[in-house]
Amino acid sequence: MRCVFVNIRCKPGTSYKVAEEIALREFHSELYSTSGPFDLLLKLYISDKDDVGKFINENLLQIPNIERTETTLTFKAF
């Protein structure tokens, strides 16, 4: 499994709706509201067999009111 973090910018006034929809889909590990240029921070684990971009496109970016995302991949350091 690969740990992936996704910053999510929502259309103004929709971050709670987006967060609720993510929670309903149950693919996340953790989900936070954040300050700064993004509204939400999503932590999820994706199988090593799955393509990260395809997973995000098919599972996350289909949710209405997501304006932009930024994905950070993680790697085992030690």
mmCIF file with all atom_site columns, C-alpha atoms in Angstrom, residues 7 12-13 21-23 30 37-38 40-41 52 54 64 77:
data_model
loop_
_atom_site.group_PDB
_atom_site.id
_atom_site.type_symbol
_atom_site.label_atom_id
_atom_site.label_alt_id
_atom_site.label_comp_id
_atom_site.label_asym_id
_atom_site.label_entity_id
_atom_site.label_seq_id
_atom_site.pdbx_PDB_ins_code
_atom_site.Cartn_x
_atom_site.Cartn_y
_atom_site.Cartn_z
_atom_site.occupancy
_atom_site.B_iso_or_equiv
_atom_site.pdbx_formal_charge
_atom_site.auth_seq_id
_atom_site.auth_comp_id
_atom_site.auth_asym_id
_atom_site.auth_atom_id
_atom_site.pdbx_PDB_model_num
ATOM 1  C CA . ASN A 1 7  ? -4.791  18.828 -0.981  1.00 0.00 ? 7  ASN A CA 1
ATOM 2  C CA . PRO A 1 12 ? -16.408 28.731 -2.267  1.00 0.00 ? 12 PRO A CA 1
ATOM 3  C CA . GLY A 1 13 ? -18.933 27.608 0.335   1.00 0.00 ? 13 GLY A CA 1
ATOM 4  C CA . GLU A 1 21 ? -19.186 13.165 -0.090  1.00 0.00 ? 21 GLU A CA 1
ATOM 5  C CA . ILE A 1 22 ? -15.613 11.957 0.463   1.00 0.00 ? 22 ILE A CA 1
ATOM 6  C CA . ALA A 1 23 ? -16.633 10.435 3.803   1.00 0.00 ? 23 ALA A CA 1
ATOM 7  C CA . GLU A 1 30 ? -8.030  10.654 7.313   1.00 0.00 ? 30 GLU A CA 1
ATOM 8  C CA . PRO A 1 37 ? -4.678  27.872 -0.360  1.00 0.00 ? 37 PRO A CA 1
ATOM 9  C CA . PHE A 1 38 ? -6.482  24.511 0.009   1.00 0.00 ? 38 PHE A CA 1
ATOM 10 C CA . LEU A 1 40 ? -9.180  19.965 2.731   1.00 0.00 ? 40 LEU A CA 1
ATOM 11 C CA . LEU A 1 41 ? -6.311  17.540 3.264   1.00 0.00 ? 41 LEU A CA 1
ATOM 12 C CA . VAL A 1 52 ? -2.472  6.847  -8.433  1.00 0.00 ? 52 VAL A CA 1
ATOM 13 C CA . LYS A 1 54 ? -6.370  6.994  -12.344 1.00 0.00 ? 54 LYS A CA 1
ATOM 14 C CA . PRO A 1 64 ? -18.866 17.955 -7.549  1.00 0.00 ? 64 PRO A CA 1
ATOM 15 C CA . ALA A 1 77 ? 12.837  6.787  3.551   1.00 0.00 ? 77 ALA A CA 1
#
